[in-house]
Tab-separated table of C-alpha atoms in Angstrom:
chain	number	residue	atom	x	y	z
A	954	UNK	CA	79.871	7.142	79.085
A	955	UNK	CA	79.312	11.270	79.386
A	956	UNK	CA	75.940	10.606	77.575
A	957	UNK	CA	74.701	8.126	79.730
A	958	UNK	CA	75.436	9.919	82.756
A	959	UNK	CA	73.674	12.943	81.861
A	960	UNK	CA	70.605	10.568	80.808
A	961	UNK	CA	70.762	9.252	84.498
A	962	UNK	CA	70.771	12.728	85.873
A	963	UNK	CA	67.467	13.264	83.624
A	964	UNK	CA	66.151	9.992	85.023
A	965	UNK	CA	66.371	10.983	88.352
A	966	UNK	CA	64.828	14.701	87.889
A	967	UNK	CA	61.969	12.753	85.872
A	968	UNK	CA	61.136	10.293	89.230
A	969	UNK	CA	61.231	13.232	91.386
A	970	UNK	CA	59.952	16.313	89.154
A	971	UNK	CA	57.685	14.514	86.768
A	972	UNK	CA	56.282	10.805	87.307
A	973	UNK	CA	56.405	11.291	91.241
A	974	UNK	CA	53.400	14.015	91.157
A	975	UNK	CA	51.105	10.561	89.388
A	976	UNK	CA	52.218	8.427	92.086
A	977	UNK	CA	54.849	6.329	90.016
A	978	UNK	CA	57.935	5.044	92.465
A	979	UNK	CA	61.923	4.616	90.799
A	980	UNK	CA	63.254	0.941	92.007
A	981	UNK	CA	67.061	-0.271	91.640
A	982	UNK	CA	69.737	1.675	90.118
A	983	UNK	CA	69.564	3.996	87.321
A	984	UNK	CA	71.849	4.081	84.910
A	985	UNK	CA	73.604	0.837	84.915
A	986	UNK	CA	74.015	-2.409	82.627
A	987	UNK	CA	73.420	-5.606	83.091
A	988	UNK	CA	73.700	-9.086	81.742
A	989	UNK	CA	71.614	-10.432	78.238
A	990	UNK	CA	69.827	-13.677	78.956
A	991	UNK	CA	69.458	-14.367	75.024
A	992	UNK	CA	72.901	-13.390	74.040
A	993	UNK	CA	72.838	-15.691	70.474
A	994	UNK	CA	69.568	-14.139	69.811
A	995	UNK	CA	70.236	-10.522	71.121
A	996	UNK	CA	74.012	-10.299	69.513
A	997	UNK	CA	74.923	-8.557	72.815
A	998	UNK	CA	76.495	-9.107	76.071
A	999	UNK	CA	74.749	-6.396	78.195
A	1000	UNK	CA	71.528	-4.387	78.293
A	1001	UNK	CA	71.426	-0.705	79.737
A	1002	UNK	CA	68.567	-0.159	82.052
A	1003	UNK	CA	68.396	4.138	82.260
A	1004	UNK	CA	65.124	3.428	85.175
A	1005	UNK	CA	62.501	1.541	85.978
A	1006	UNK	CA	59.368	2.656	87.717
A	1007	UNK	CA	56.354	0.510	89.508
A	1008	UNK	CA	52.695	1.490	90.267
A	1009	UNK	CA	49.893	-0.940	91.116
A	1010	UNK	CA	47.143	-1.275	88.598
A	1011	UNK	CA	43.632	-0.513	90.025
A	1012	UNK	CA	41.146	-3.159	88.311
A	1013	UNK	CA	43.995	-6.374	88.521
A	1014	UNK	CA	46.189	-7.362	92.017
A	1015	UNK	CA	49.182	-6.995	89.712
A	1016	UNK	CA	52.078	-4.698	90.282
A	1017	UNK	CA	53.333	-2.973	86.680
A	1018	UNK	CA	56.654	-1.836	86.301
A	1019	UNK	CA	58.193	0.171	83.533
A	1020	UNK	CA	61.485	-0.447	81.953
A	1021	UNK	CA	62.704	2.864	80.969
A	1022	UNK	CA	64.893	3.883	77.979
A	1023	UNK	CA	64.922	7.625	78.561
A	1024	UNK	CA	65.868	9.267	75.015
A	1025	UNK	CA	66.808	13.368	74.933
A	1026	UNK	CA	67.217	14.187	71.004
A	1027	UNK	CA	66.994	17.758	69.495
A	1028	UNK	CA	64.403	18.287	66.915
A	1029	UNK	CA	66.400	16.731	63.666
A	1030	UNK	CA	67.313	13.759	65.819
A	1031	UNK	CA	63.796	12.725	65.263
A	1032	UNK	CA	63.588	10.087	62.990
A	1033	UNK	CA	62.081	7.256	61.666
A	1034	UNK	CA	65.130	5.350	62.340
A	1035	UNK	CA	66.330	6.418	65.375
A	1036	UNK	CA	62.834	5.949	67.028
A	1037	UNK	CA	63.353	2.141	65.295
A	1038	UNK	CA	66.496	1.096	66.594
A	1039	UNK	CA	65.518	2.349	70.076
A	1040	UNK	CA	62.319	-0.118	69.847
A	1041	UNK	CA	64.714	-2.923	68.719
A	1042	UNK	CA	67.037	-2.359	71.801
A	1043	UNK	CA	64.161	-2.069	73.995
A	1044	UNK	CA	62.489	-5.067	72.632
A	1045	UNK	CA	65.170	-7.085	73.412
A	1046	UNK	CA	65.721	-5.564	77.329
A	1047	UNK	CA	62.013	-6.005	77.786
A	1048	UNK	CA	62.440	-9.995	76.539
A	1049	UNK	CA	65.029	-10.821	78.669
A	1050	UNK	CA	63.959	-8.473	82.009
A	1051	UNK	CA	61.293	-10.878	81.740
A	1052	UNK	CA	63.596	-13.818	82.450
A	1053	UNK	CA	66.583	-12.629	84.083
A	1054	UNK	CA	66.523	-13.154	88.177
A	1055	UNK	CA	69.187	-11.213	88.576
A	1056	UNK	CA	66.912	-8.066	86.620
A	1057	UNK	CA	64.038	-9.077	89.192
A	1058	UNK	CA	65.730	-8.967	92.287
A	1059	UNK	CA	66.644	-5.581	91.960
A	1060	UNK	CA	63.629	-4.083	90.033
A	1061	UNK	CA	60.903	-5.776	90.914
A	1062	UNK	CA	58.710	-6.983	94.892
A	1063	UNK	CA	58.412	-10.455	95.115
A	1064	UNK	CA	55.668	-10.411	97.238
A	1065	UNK	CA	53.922	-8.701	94.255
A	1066	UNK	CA	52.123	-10.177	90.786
A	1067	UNK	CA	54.537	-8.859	88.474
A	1068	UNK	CA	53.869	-7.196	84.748
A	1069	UNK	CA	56.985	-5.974	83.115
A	1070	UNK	CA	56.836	-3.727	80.176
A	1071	UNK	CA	58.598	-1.075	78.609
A	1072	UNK	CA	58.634	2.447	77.513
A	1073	UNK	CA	60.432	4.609	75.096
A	1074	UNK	CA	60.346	8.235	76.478
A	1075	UNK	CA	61.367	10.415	73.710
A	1076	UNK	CA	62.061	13.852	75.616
A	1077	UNK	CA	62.353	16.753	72.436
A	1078	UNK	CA	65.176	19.079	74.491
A	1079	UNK	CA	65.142	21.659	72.550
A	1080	UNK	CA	61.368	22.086	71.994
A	1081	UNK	CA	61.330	23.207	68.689
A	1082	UNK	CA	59.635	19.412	67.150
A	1083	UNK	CA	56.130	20.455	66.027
A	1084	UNK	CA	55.878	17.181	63.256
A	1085	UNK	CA	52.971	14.832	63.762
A	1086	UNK	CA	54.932	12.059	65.876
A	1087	UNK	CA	52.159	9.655	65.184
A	1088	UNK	CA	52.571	10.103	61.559
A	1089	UNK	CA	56.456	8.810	62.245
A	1090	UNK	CA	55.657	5.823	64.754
A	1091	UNK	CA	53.209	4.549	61.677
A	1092	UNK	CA	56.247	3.597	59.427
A	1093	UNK	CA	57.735	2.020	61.833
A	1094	UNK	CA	58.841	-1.813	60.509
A	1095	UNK	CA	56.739	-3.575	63.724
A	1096	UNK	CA	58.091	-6.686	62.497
A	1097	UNK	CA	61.654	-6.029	63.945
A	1098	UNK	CA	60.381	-5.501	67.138
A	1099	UNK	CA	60.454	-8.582	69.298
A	1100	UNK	CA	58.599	-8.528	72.069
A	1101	UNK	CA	57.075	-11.241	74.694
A	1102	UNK	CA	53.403	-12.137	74.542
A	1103	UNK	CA	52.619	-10.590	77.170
A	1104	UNK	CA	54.315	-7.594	77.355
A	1105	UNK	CA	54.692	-4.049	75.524
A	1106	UNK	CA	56.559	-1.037	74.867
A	1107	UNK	CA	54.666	2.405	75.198
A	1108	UNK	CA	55.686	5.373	73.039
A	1109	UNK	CA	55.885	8.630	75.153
A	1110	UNK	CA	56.648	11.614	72.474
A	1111	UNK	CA	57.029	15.247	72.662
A	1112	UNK	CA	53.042	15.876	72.381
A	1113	UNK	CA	52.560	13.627	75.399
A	1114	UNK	CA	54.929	14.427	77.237
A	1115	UNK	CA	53.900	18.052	77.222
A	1116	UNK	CA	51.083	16.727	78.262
A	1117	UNK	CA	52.273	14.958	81.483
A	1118	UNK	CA	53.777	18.263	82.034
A	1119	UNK	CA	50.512	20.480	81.770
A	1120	UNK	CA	49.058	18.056	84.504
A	1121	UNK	CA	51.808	18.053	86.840
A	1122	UNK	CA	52.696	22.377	86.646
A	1123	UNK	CA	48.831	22.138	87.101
A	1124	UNK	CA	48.595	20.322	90.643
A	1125	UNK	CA	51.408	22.464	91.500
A	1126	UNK	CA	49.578	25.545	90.922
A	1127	UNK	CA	46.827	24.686	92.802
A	1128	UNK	CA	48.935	22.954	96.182
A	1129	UNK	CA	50.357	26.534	96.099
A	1130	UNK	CA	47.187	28.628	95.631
A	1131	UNK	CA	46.330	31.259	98.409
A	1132	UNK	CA	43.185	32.139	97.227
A	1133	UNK	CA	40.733	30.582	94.793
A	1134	UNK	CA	40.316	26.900	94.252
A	1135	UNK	CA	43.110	24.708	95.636
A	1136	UNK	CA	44.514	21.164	96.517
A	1137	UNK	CA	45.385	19.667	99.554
A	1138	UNK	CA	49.018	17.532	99.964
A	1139	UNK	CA	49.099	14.667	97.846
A	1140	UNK	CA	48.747	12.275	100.568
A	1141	UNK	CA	45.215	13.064	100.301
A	1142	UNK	CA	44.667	12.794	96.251
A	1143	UNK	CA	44.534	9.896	93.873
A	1144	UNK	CA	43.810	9.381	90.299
A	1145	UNK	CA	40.347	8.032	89.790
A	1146	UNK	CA	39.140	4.957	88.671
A	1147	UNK	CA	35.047	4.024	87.986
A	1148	UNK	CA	33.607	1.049	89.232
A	1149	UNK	CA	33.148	-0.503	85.596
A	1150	UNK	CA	30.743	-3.186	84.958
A	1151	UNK	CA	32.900	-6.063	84.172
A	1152	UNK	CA	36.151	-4.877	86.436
A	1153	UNK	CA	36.023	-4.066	89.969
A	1154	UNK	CA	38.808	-1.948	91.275
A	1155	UNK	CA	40.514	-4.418	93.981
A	1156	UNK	CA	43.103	-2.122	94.927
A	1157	UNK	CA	41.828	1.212	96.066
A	1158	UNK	CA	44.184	1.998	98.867
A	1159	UNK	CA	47.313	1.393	96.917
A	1160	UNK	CA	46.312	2.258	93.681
A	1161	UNK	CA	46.915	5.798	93.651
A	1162	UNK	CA	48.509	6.259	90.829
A	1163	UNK	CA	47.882	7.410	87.021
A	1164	UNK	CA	48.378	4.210	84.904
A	1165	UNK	CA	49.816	5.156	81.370
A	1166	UNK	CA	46.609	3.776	80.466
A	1167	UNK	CA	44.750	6.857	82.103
A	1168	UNK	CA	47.518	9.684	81.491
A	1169	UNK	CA	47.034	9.319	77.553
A	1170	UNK	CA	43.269	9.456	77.786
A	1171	UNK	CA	40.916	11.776	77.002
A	1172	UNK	CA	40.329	13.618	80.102
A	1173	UNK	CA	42.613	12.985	83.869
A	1174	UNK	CA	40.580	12.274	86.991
A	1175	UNK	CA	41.995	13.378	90.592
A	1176	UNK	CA	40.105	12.914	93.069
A	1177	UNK	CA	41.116	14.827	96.874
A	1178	UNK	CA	39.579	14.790	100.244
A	1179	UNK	CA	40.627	17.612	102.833
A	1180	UNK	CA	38.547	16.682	106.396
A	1181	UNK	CA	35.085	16.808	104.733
A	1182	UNK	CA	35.615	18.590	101.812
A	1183	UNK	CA	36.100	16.165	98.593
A	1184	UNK	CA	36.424	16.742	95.173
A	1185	UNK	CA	37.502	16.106	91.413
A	1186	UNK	CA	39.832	17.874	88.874
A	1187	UNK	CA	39.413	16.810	85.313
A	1188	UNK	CA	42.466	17.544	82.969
A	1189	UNK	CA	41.009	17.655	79.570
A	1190	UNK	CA	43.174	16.652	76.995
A	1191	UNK	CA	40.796	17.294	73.911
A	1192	UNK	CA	40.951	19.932	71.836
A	1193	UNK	CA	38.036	19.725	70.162
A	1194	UNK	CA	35.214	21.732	72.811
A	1195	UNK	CA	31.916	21.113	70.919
A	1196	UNK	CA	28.616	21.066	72.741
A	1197	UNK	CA	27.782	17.420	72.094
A	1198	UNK	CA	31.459	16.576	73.259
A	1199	UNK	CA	30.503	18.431	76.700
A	1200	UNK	CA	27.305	16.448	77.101
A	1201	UNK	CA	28.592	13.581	76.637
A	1202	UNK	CA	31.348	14.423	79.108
A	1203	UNK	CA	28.349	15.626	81.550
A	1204	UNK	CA	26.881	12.864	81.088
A	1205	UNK	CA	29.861	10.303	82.387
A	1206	UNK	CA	30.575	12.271	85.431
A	1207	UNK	CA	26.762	11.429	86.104
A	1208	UNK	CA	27.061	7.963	85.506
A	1209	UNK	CA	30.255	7.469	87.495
A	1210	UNK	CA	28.571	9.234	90.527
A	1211	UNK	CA	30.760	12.003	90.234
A	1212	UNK	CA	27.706	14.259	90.322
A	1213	UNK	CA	26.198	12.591	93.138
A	1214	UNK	CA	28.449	12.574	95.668
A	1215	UNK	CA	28.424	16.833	96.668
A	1216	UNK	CA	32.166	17.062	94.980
A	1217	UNK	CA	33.634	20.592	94.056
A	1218	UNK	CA	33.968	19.594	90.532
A	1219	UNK	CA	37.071	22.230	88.433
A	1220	UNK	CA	37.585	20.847	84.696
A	1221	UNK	CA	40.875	22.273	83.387
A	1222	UNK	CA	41.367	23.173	79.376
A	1223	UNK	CA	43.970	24.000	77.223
A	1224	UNK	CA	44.664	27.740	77.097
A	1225	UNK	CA	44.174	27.490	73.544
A	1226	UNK	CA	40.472	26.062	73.495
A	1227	UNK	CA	40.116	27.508	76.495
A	1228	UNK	CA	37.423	30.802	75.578
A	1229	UNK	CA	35.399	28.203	73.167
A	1230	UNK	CA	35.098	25.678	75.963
A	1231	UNK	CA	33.475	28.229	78.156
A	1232	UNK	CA	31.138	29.247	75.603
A	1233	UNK	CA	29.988	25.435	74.354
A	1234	UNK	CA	30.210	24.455	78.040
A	1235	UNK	CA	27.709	26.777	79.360
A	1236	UNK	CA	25.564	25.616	76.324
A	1237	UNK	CA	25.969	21.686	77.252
A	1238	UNK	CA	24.816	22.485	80.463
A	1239	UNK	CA	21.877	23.597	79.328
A	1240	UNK	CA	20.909	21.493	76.887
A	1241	UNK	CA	22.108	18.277	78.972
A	1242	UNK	CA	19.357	19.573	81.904
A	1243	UNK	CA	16.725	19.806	79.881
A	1244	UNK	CA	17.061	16.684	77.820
A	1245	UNK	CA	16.807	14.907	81.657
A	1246	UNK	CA	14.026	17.264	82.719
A	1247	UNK	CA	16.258	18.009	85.853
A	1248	UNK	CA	13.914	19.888	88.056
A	1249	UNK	CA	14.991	23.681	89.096
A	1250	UNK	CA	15.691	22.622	92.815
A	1251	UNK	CA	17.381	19.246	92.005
A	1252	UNK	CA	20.652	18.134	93.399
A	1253	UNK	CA	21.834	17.056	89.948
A	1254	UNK	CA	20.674	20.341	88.406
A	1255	UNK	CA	22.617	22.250	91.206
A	1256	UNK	CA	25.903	19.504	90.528
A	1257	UNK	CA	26.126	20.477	86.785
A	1258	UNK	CA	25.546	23.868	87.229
A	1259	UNK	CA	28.314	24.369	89.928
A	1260	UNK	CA	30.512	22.280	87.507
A	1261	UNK	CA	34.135	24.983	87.486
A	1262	UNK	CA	35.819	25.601	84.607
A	1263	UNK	CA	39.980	26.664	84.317
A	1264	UNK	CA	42.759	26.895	82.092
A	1265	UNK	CA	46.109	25.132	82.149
A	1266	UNK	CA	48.901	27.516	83.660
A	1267	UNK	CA	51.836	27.963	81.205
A	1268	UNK	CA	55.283	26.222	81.540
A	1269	UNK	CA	58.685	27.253	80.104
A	1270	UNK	CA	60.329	23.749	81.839
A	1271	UNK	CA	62.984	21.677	80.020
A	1272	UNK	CA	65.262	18.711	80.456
A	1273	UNK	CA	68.551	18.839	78.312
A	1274	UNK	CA	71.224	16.117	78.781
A	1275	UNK	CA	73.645	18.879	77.208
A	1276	UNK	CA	72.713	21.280	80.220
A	1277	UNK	CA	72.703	18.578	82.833
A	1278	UNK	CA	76.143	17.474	81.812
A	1279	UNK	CA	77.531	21.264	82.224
A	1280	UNK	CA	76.440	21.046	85.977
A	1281	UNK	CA	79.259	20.753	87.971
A	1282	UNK	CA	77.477	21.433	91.738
C-alpha cells in the first residue's frame, strides 16, 4: 500500500509539473482500484488506475484520454519482464475501462466522443539507465498483450521522457526570461497543428494540447501570440544536424505557412548537437535560397534568414517514489 501511495504522489507532481505545461488535464481519482468487468478472463477482482489524463485531438471531434500506469524502477529494475507484465496488466485495465460505466463516469465527459487508451510511463528514478529501451520493448511477447481493436498502449521510457522534460524546463526558461527571446503565459500558446491535405483540424480552440502523437516526433511546434506579436518555437528532437536534414526542415515551415505569416521563428537543439547545428544550419539556409531563387529583398528570403537558433537549458529534475515516500510535510 506504501508503494502505491508514493506512485500517487508522483502522479500528481506529473499532472501539475510535467503533462500540465502540454495542455493535458488529470480526471477522477488517482490512485485507487476499481472493479474488473472480465473477471474469468482477467483472473482478477480489481484493476488499479494510478491517473488518467484527457486532451482533445486536433484533426477528429474526439476527446482521448490516457489510462495511466505510472512505473518508478531504478536502473536494474529494467527488464524485459517487468516491462511485460506491466503491458499484460495494462492490457487488461485498458479492455475493461472500455466497458465498465462505472470507469466512465468518473474518467471520462459524456458530452464528449470518447477514445480510451493506455500508457505505460516507465520513469528511470535514479537516472543512471543509458541501455537502448527500444532494443528491450522489441522482445517483448506482443502476443500476451490483449488489447481492444481500437485501442492502444503507448510506451513512455527514460529517453522520452527526458525528452518531455527538455521541452517543458524549456518553456519555463523562456516564461521567465528578462531579456532575450521570451514567451508569453500559456493562455496564449498552443501546440501546432498544419492544415494537412486529407485532415482538417476541427478543433482549434480546444485543441491546445501536444498529442503523444506530436511529443514523440521529430521536431515540437508551439505556436504564441502576445497582442500582435506571434510566433513559433520548434523543439528539435533529432540528433542528427546535416544540411539536407535542415532543408528539408526549411522547407516544411514554408509549406505549412510558417514562413509566411511574419512569425519570430527560435528552433531549439540539443546542447550536444547544438555547435554542428549552427554550422549546417547557416549552410541550409543558403543553399535552400538559392535552390528557390529567393530574390535579395524577398519576404521569404528575409523569413529564413531571421530563422533563431538555441540550445536546450540543462535539468538536474527527478521523481523518486523512495524520496516522495520520506516526505512527511
Amino acid at each position: 500500500m506504501a508503494e502505491n501511495v508514493n506512485i500517487g504522489a508522483i502522479a500528481e507532481e506529473l499532472s501539475h509539473e510535467l503533462f500540465h505545461d502540454f495542455f493535458w488535464q488529470p480526471i477522477g481519482r488517482m490512485n485507487h482500484d476499481w472493479n474488473c468487468e472480465q473477471k474469468d478472463v482477467h483472473s482478477c477482482q480489481k484493476h488499479p488506475c494510478d491517473v488518467v489524463f484527457y486532451y482533445d485531438e486536433p484533426y477528429e471531434q474526439v476527446r482521448t484520454y490516457l489510462h495511466t500506469d505510472l512505473k518508478s524502477y531504478s536502473k536494474e529494475s529494467i527488464s524485459k519482464t517487468a516491462i511485460e507484465n506491466a503491458l499484460i496488466s495494462l492490457a487488461k485495465q485498458v479492455a475493461c475501462a472500455n466497458i465498465s460505466e462505472n470507469w466512465q463516469d468518473e474518467h471520462t465527459h459524456q458530452q464528449h466522443q470518447s477514445s480510451i487508451q493506455g500508457m505505460l510511463f516507465i520513469y528511470n528514478h535514479d537516472g543512471e539507465y543509458d541501455s537502448d529501451f527500444n532494443e528491450l520493448l522489441d522482445k517483448i511477447d506482443l502476443s500476451k498483450i490483449k488489447l481492444p481493436n481500437d485501442s492502444r498502449i503507448y510506451v513512455i521510457g527514460p529517453e522520452e521522457i527526458n525528452w518531455f522534460q527538455l521541452i517543458k524546463l524549456q518553456m519555463q526558461h523562456y516564461r521567465g526570461a528578462s531579456r532575450g527571446f521570451s514567451l508569453p503565459n500559456q493562455d496564449q500558446c498552443s501546440f501546432y497543428y498544419p492544415q494537412l491535405s486529407r485532415k482538417i483540424n476541427t478543433e482549434r480552440k480546444s485543441s491546445k494540447a501536444a498529442t503523444l502523437e506530436t511529443l514523440l516526433a521529430p521536431w515540437v511546434v508551439l505556436k504564441h501570440q502576445s497582442g500582435t506579436e506571434k510566433g513559433c518555437v520548434v523543439f528539435y528532437k533529432r540528433d542528427s544536424v546535416r544540411v539536407e536534414e535542415f532543408i528539408y526542415f526549411i522547407d516544411y515551415l514554408r509549406y505549412y505557412s510558417l514562413l509566411d505569416e511574419n512569425y519570430e521563428l527560435m528552433v531549439v537543439f540539443k546542447s550536444e548537437c547544438y555547435a554542428k547545428a549552427l554550422q549546417n544550419f547557416q549552410k541550409a539556409k543558403q543553399q535552400y535560397l538559392e535552390e528557390i531563387n529567393a530574390d535579395s529583398d524577398s519576404g521569404l528570403r528575409q523569413q529564413v534568414e531571421s530563422i533563431n537558433l538555441d540550445k536546450f537549458v540543462k535539468y538536474t529534475q527527478c521523481y523518486s517514489a523512495d524520496e516522495i515516500g520520506m516526505n512527511y510535510e
